[in-house]
Short mmCIF file of C-alpha atoms in Angstrom, two decimals:
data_model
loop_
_atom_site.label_atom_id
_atom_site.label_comp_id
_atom_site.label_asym_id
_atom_site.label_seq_id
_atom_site.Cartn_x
_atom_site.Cartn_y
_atom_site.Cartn_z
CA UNK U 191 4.61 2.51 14.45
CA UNK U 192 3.61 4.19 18.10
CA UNK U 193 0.72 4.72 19.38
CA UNK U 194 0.92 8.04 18.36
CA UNK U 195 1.77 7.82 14.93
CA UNK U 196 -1.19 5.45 14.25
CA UNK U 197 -3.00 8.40 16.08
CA UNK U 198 -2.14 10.15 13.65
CA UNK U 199 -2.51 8.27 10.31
CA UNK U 200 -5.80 7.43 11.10
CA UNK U 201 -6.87 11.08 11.59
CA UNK U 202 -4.94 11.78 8.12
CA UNK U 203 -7.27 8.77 6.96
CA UNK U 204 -10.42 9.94 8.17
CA UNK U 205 -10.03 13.26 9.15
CA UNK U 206 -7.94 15.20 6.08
CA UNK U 207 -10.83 16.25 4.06
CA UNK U 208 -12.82 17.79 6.83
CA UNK U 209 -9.52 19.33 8.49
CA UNK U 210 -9.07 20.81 4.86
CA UNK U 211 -12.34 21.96 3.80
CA UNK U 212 -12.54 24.33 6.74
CA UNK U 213 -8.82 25.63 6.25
CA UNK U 214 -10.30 26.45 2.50
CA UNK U 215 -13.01 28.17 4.03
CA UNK U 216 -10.08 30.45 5.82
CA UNK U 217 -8.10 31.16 3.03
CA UNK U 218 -10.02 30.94 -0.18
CA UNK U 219 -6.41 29.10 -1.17
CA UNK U 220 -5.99 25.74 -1.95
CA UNK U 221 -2.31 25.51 -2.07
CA UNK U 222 -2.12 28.05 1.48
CA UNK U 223 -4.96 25.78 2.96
CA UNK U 224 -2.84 22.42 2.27
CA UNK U 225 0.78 23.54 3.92
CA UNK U 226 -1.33 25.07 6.67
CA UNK U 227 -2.90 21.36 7.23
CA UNK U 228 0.23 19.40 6.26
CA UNK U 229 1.84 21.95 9.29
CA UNK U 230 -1.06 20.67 11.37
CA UNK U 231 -0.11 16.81 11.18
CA UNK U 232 3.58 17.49 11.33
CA UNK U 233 2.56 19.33 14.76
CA UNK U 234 0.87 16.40 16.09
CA UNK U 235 3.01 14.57 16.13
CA UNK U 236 5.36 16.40 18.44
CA UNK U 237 2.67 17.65 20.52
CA UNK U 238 0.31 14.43 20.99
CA UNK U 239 3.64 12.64 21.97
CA UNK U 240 4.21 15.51 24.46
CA UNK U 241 0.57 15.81 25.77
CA UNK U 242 -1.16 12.26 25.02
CA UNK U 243 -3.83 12.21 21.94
CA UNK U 244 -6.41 14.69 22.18
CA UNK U 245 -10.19 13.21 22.98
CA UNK U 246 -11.19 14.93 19.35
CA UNK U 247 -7.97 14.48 16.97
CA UNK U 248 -9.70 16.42 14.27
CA UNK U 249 -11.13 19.00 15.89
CA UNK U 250 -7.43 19.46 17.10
CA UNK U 251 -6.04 19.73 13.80
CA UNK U 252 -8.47 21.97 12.67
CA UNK U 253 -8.39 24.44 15.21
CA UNK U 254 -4.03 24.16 14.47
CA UNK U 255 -4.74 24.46 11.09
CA UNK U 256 -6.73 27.49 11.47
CA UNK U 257 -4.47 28.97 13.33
CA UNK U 258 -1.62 28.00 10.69
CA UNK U 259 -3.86 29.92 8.39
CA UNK U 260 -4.98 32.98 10.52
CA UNK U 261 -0.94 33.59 11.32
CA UNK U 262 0.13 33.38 7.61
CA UNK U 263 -2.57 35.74 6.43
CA UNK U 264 -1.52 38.11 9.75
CA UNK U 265 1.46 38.16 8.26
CA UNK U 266 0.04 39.46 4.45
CA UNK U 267 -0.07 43.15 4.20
CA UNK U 268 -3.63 42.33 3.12
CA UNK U 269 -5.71 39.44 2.13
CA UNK U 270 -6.43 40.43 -1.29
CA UNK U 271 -2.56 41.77 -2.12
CA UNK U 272 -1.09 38.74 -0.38
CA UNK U 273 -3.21 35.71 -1.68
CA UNK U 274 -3.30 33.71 -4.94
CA UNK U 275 -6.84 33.10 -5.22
CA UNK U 276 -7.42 29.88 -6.45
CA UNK U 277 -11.42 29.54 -5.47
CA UNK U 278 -13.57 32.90 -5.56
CA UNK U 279 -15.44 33.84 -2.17
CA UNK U 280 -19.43 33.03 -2.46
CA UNK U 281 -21.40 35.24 -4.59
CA UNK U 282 -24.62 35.72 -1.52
CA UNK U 283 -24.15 35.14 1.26
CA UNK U 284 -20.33 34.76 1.11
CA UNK U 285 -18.07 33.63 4.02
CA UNK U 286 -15.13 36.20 4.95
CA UNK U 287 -11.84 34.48 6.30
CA UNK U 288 -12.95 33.07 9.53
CA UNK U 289 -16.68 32.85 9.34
CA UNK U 290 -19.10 30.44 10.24
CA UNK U 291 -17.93 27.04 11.01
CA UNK U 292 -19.13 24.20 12.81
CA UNK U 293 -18.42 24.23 16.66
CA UNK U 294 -14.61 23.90 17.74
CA UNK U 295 -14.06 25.67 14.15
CA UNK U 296 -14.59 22.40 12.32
CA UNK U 297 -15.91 22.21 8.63
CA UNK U 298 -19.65 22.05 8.52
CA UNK U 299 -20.39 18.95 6.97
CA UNK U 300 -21.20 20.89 3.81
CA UNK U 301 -18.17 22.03 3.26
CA UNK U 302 -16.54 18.47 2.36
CA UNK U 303 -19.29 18.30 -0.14
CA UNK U 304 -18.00 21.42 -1.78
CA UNK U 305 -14.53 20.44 -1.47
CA UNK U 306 -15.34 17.03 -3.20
CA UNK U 307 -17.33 19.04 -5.91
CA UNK U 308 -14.48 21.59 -6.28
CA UNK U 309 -12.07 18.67 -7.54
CA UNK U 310 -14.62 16.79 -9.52
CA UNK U 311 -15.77 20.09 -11.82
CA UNK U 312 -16.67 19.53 -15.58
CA UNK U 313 -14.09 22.08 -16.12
CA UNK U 314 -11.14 19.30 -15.57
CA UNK U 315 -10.56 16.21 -17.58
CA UNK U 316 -11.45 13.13 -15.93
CA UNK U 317 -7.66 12.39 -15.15
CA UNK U 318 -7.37 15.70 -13.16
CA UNK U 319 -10.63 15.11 -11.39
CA UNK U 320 -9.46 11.86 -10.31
CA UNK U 321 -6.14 13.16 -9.03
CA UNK U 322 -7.25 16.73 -7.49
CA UNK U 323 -9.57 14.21 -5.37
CA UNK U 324 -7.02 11.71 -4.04
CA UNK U 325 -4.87 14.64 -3.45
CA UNK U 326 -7.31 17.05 -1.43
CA UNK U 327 -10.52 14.70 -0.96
CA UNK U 328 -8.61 11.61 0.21
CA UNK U 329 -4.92 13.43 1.19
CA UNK U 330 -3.05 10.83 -0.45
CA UNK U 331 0.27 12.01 -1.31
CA UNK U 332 1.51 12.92 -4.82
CA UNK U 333 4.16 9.71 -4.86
CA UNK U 334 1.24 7.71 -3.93
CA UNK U 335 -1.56 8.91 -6.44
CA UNK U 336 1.72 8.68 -9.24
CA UNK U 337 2.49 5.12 -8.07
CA UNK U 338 -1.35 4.46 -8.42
CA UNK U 339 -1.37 5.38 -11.67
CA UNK U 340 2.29 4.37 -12.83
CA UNK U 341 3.68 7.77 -14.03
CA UNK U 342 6.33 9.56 -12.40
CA UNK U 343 5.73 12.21 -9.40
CA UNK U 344 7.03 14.97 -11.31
CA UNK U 345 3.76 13.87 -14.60
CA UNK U 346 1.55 13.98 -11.40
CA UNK U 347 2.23 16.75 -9.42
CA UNK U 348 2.12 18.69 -13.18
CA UNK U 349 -0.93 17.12 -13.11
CA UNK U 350 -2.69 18.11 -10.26
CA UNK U 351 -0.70 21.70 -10.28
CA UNK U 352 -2.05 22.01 -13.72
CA UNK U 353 -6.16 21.24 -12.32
CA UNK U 354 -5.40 24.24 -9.73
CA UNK U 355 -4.38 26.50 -12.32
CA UNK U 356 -7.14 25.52 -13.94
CA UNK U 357 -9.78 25.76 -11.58
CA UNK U 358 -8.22 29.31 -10.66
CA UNK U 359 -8.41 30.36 -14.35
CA UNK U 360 -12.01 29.47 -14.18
CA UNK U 361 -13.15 30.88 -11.18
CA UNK U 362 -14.70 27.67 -9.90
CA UNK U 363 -16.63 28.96 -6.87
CA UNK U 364 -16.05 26.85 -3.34
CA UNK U 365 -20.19 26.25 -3.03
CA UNK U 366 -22.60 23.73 -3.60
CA UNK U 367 -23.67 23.45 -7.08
CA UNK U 368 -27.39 24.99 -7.54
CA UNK U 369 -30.77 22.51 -7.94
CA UNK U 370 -30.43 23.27 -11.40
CA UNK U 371 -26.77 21.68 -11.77
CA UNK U 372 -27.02 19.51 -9.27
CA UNK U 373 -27.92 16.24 -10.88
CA UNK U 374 -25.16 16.29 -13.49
CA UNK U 375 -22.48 17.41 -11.20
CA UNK U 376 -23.51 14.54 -8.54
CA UNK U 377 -23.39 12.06 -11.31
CA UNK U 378 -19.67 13.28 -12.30
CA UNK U 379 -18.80 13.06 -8.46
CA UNK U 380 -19.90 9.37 -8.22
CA UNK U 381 -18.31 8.90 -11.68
CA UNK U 382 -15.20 9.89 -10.36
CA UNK U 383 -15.82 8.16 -7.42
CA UNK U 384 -16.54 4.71 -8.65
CA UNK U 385 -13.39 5.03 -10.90
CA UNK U 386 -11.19 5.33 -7.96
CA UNK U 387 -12.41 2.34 -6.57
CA UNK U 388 -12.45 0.50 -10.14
CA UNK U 389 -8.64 1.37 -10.23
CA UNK U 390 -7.99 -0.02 -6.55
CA UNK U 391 -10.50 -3.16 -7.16
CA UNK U 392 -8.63 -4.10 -10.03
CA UNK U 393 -5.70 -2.40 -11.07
CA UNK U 394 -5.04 -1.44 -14.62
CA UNK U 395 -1.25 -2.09 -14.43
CA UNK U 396 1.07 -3.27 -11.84
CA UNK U 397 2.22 -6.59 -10.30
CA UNK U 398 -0.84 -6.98 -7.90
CA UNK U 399 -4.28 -7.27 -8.91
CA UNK U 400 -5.71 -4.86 -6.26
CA UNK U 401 -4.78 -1.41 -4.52
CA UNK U 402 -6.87 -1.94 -1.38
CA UNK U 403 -5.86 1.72 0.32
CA UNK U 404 -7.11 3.37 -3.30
CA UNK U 405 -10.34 1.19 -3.09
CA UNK U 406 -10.78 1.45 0.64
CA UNK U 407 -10.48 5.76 -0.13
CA UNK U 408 -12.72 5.70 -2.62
CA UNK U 409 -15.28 3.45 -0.06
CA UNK U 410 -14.61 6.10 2.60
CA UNK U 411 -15.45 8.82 0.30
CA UNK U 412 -18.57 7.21 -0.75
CA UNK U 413 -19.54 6.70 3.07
CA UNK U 414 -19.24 10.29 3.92
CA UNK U 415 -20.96 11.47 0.51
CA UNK U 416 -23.81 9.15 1.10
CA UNK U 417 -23.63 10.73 5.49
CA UNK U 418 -23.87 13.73 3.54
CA UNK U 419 -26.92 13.11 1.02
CA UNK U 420 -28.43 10.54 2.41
CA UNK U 421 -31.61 11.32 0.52
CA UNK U 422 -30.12 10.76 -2.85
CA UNK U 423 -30.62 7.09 -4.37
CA UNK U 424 -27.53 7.20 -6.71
CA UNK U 425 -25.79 7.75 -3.74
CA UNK U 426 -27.02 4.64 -1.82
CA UNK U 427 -26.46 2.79 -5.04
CA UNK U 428 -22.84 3.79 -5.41
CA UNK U 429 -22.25 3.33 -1.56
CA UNK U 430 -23.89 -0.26 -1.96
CA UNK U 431 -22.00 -1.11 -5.01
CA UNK U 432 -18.58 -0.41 -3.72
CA UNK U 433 -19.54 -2.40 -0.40
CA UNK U 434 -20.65 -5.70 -2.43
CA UNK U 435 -17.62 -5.95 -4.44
CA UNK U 436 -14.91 -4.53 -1.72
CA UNK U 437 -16.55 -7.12 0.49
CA UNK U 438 -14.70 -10.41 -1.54
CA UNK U 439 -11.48 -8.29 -1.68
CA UNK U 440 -10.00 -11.28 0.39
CA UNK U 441 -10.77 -14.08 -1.57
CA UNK U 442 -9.83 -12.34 -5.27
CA UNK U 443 -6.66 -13.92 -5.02
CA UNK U 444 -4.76 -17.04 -4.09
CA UNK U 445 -2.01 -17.05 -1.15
CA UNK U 446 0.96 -16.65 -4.17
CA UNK U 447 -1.05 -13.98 -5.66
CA UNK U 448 -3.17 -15.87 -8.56
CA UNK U 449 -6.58 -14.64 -9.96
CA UNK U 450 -9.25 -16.41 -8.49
CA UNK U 451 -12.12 -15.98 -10.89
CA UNK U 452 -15.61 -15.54 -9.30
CA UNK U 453 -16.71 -19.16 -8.78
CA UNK U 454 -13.41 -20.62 -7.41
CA UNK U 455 -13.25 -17.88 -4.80
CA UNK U 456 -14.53 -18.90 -1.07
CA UNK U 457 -17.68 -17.51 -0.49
CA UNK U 458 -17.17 -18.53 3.53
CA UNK U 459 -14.54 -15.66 3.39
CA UNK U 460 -16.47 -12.66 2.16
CA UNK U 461 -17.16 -9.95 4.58
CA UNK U 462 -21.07 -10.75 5.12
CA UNK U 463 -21.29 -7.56 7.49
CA UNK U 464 -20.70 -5.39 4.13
CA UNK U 465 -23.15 -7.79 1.84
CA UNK U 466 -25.92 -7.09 4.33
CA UNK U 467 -25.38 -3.18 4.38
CA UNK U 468 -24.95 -2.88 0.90
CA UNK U 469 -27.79 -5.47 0.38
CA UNK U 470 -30.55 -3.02 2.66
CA UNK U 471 -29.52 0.39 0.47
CA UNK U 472 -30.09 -1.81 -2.66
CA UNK U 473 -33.43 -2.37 -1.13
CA UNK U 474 -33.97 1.70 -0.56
CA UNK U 475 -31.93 2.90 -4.15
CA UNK U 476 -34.33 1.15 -6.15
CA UNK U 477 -37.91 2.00 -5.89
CA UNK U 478 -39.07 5.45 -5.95
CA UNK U 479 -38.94 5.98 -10.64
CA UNK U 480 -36.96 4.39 -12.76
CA UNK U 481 -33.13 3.58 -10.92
CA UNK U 482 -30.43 5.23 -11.92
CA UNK U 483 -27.01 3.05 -13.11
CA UNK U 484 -25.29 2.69 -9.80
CA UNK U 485 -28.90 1.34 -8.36
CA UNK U 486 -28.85 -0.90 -10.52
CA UNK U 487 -25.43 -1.73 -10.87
CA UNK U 488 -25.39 -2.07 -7.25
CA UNK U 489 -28.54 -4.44 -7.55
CA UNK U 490 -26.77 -6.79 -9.39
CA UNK U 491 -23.73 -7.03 -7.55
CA UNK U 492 -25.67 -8.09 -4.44
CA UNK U 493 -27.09 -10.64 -6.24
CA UNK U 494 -23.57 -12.27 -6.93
CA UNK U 495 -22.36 -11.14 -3.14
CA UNK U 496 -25.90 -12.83 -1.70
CA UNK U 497 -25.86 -15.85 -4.48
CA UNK U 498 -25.03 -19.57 -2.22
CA UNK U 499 -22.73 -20.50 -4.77
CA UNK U 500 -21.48 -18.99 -8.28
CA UNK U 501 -23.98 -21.65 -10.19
CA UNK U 502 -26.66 -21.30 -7.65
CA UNK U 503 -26.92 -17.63 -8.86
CA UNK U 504 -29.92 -15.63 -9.89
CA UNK U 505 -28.65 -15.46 -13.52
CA UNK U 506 -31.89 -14.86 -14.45
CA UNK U 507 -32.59 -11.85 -12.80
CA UNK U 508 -29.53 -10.69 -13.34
CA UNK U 509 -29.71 -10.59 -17.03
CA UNK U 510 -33.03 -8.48 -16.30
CA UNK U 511 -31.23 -6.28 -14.49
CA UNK U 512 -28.56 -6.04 -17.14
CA UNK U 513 -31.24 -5.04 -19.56
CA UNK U 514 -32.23 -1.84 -17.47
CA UNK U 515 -28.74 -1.02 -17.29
CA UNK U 516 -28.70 -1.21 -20.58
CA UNK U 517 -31.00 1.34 -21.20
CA UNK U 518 -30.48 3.63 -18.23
CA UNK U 519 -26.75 3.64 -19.24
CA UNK U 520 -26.01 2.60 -22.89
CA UNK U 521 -22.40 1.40 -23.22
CA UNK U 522 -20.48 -1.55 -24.62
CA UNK U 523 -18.69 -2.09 -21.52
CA UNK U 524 -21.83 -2.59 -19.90
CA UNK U 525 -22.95 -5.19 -23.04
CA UNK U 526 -20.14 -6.89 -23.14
CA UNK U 527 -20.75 -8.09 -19.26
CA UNK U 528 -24.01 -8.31 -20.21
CA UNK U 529 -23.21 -11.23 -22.74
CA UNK U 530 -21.87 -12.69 -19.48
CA UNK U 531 -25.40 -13.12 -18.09
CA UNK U 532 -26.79 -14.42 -21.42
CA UNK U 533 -23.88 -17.42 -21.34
CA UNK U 534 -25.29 -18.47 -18.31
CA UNK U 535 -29.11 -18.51 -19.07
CA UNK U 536 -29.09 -18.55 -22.84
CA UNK U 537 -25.70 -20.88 -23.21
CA UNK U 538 -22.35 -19.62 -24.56
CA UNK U 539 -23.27 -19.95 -28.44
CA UNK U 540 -25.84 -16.98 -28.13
CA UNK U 541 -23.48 -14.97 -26.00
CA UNK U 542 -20.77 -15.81 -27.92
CA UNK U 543 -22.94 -13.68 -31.12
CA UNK U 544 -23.21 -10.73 -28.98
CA UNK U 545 -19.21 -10.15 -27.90
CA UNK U 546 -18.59 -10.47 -31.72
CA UNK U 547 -21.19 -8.03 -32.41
CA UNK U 548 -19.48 -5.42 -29.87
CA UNK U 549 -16.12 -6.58 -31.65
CA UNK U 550 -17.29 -5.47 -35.24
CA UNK U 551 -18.53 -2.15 -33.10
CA UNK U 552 -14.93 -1.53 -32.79
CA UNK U 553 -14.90 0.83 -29.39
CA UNK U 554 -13.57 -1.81 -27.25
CA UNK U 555 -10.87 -2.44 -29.20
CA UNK U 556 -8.29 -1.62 -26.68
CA UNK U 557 -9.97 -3.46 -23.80
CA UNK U 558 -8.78 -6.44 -22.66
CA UNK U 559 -11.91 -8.40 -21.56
CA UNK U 560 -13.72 -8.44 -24.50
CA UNK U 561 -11.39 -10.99 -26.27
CA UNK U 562 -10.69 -12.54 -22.90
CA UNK U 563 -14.66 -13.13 -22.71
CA UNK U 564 -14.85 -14.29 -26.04
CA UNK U 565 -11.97 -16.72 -25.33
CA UNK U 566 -13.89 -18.23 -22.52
CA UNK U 567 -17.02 -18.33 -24.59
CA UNK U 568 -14.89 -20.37 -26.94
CA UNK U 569 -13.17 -22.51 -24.75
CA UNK U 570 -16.75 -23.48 -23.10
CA UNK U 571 -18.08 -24.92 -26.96
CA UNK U 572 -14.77 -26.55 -27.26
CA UNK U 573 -13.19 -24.39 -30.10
CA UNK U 574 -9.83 -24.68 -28.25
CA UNK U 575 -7.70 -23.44 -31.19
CA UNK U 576 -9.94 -19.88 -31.22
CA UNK U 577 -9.79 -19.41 -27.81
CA UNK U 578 -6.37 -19.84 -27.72
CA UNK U 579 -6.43 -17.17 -30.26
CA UNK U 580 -8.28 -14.55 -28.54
CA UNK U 581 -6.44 -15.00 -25.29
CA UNK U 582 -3.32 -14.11 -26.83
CA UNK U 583 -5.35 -10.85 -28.20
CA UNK U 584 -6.40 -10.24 -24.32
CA UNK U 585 -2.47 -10.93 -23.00
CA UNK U 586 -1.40 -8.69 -25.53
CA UNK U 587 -3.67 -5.85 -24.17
CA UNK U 588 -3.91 -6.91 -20.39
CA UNK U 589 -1.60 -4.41 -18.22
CA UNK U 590 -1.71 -6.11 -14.86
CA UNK U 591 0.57 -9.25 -14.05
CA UNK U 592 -2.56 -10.70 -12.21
CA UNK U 593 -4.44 -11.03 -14.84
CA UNK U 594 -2.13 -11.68 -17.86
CA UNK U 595 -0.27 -14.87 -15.27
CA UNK U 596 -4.53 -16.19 -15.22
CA UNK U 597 -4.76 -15.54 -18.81
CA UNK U 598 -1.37 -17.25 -19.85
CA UNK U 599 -2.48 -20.25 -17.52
CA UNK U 600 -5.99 -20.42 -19.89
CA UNK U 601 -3.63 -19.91 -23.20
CA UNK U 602 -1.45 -22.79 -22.16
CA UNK U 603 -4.91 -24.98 -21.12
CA UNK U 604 -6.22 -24.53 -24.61
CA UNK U 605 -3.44 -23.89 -27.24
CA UNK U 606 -2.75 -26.99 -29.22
CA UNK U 607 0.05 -28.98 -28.59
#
């Protein structure tokens, strides 16, 4: 790659949302607004190799993108006759084509946050939230989100064509949701967010375990919401969360590619630099009323990131924690790792009651950890012959080769002869 073409993948990287959000504001069209920026990239290339890399990349591809814009609605008849309006203008105080932008005509820092609210509206299903943002948040390409997700790019780019149409059909305004709607459509932006980075962290299909450029989007994207509200403690929370755990991305797996589980990995390795930032907003998402689930979520995972060793852990205070999750955030998912916690402080018997309580509930049914917990729990009293049972359960539902190879080496430890 030359120096120019890095150049210009790491403006793509950290400089597409920004460069887009302020096209938007030009042409009230997301499908005008992302040719006019793809134009913009292709043009740097040719003319940073020309003229050297600009001292402001994105500011340059703005400004070209704007331009982009301005010519192809010059060359409308009109704006309203010509355009396919897939956002509608502001209802007070509303923005024509061209209006107020930061200085050098970049987005104001706003408008990323609308962009980013834009693809995560209640109005889409989860799926489409999650794509629409890769797509025009992150400006990952359609092959990429498809590979992500292991469907073809013809299923994805119906997919995210199909959350246009749909935002168009609703008349989803490009503006900041009002106080009222606020908290609910933050917590569906973080949602969205922290599945992005659960699908990179550990990927639901796929030879590897991890996608590191889907987690390491999904980090950037909680950076710059959290630059953007820093005032909000979910925010911090999420930002802190995705730090702790992205920080022992190194040391999840061996040099052939083998699950390391949490206490064989080498805590030397871990990227302290991350622990201690994401350890400080713990410290600031917490107090102020009761914490929300990515607080606490957060507070826990910076126990394990902190912890001197994997026995040496504050299991203790993590089950408390796990309890106020609990109740912030009911959910079996969030029970079933609690039993985790309770094996370590209460001994595997009385977790071992809980996982088969949240196995007669029946909703985690189709997820693979629940028998591949109970197997452990099983394996740790010595009732080889059940846990052998329940990890075949988990291999037959486990999706990534990662994790069915680690499970398959447990099977083999503990099936009778």
């Amino acid at each position: 790659m030359t120096p120019v073409q890095r150049a210009v993948a790491d403006a793509h990287r950290r400089e597409w949302a920004t460069v887009l959000a302020a096209t938007v504001r030009v042409t009230r069209d997301l499908d005008l607004a992302e040719e006019c920026v793809q134009d913009a990239y292709v043009a740097a290339l040719d003319a940073w190799t020309r003229g050297g890399v600009p001292s402001r990349p994105g500011a340059w591809l703005t400004t070209a993108a704007r331009h982009n814009a301005l010519d192809a609605l010059r060359r409308a008849r009109t704006l309203r006759s010509k355009l396919h309006l897939l956002v509608e203008p502001e209802e007070s105080g509303a923005e024509v084509p061209g209006g107020p932008v930061g200085e050098d005509g970049r987005a104001v820092p706003g408008d990323r946050l609308r962009l980013a609210f834009l693809c995560c509206h209640p109005a889409l299903a989860i799926e489409a939230r999650v794509a629409l943002t890769l797509r025009l948040v992150c400006g990952l390409t359609v092959p990429d989100i498809a590979r992500a997700f292991l469907v073809s790019e013809t299923t994805m780019a119906a997919r995210i064509t199909r959350a246009k149409k749909k935002i168009a059909a609703a008349r989803v305004p490009f503006r900041m949701p009002g106080p009222e709607e606020l908290p609910e459509r933050l917590d569906g932006v973080l949602t969205v967010i922290h599945l992005l980075f659960t699908t990179g962290h550990t990927a639901p299909a796929g030879p590897a375990l991890t996608k590191d450029d889907i987690a390491g989007r999904a980090l950037d994207l909680a950076r710059m919401l959290h630059g953007l509200m820093p005032e909000q403690r979910e925010v911090r929370g999420l930002l802190a969360l995705l730090l702790a755990n992205h920080a022992r991305r190194a040391t999840r797996t061996a040099a052939d590619g083998r699950l390391l589980p949490l206490e064989e990995q080498d805590r030397s390795a871990w990227d302290r630099e991350a622990i201690t930032e994401a350890h400080e907003l713990v410290l600031t998402a917490l107090p102020g009323g009761a914490p929300g689930r990515f607080a606490l979520q957060a507070a826990i995972a910076s126990l394990h990131a902190t912890a001197p060793t994997y026995a040496g852990t504050d299991w203790e205070q993590i089950l408390v924690l796990y309890d106020a999750l609990l109740e912030a955030w009911p959910s079996p998912v969030v029970a079933l790792n609690r039993a985790v916690a309770v094996a370590m402080v209460r001994g595997p018997a009385a977790a071992l009651a809980e996982v088969e309580a949240l196995e007669g509930d029946g909703r985690l049914a189709r997820h693979h950890y629940l028998p591949a917990i109970k197997a452990d729990l099983l394996r740790r009293q010595g009732r080889n012959a059940e846990a052998a049972t329940a990890y075949e359960r988990a291999l037959a539902l486990a999706g990534n080769d990662a994790e069915r190879a680690f499970l398959a080496g447990r099977l083999a430890e503990t099936a009778p002869p």
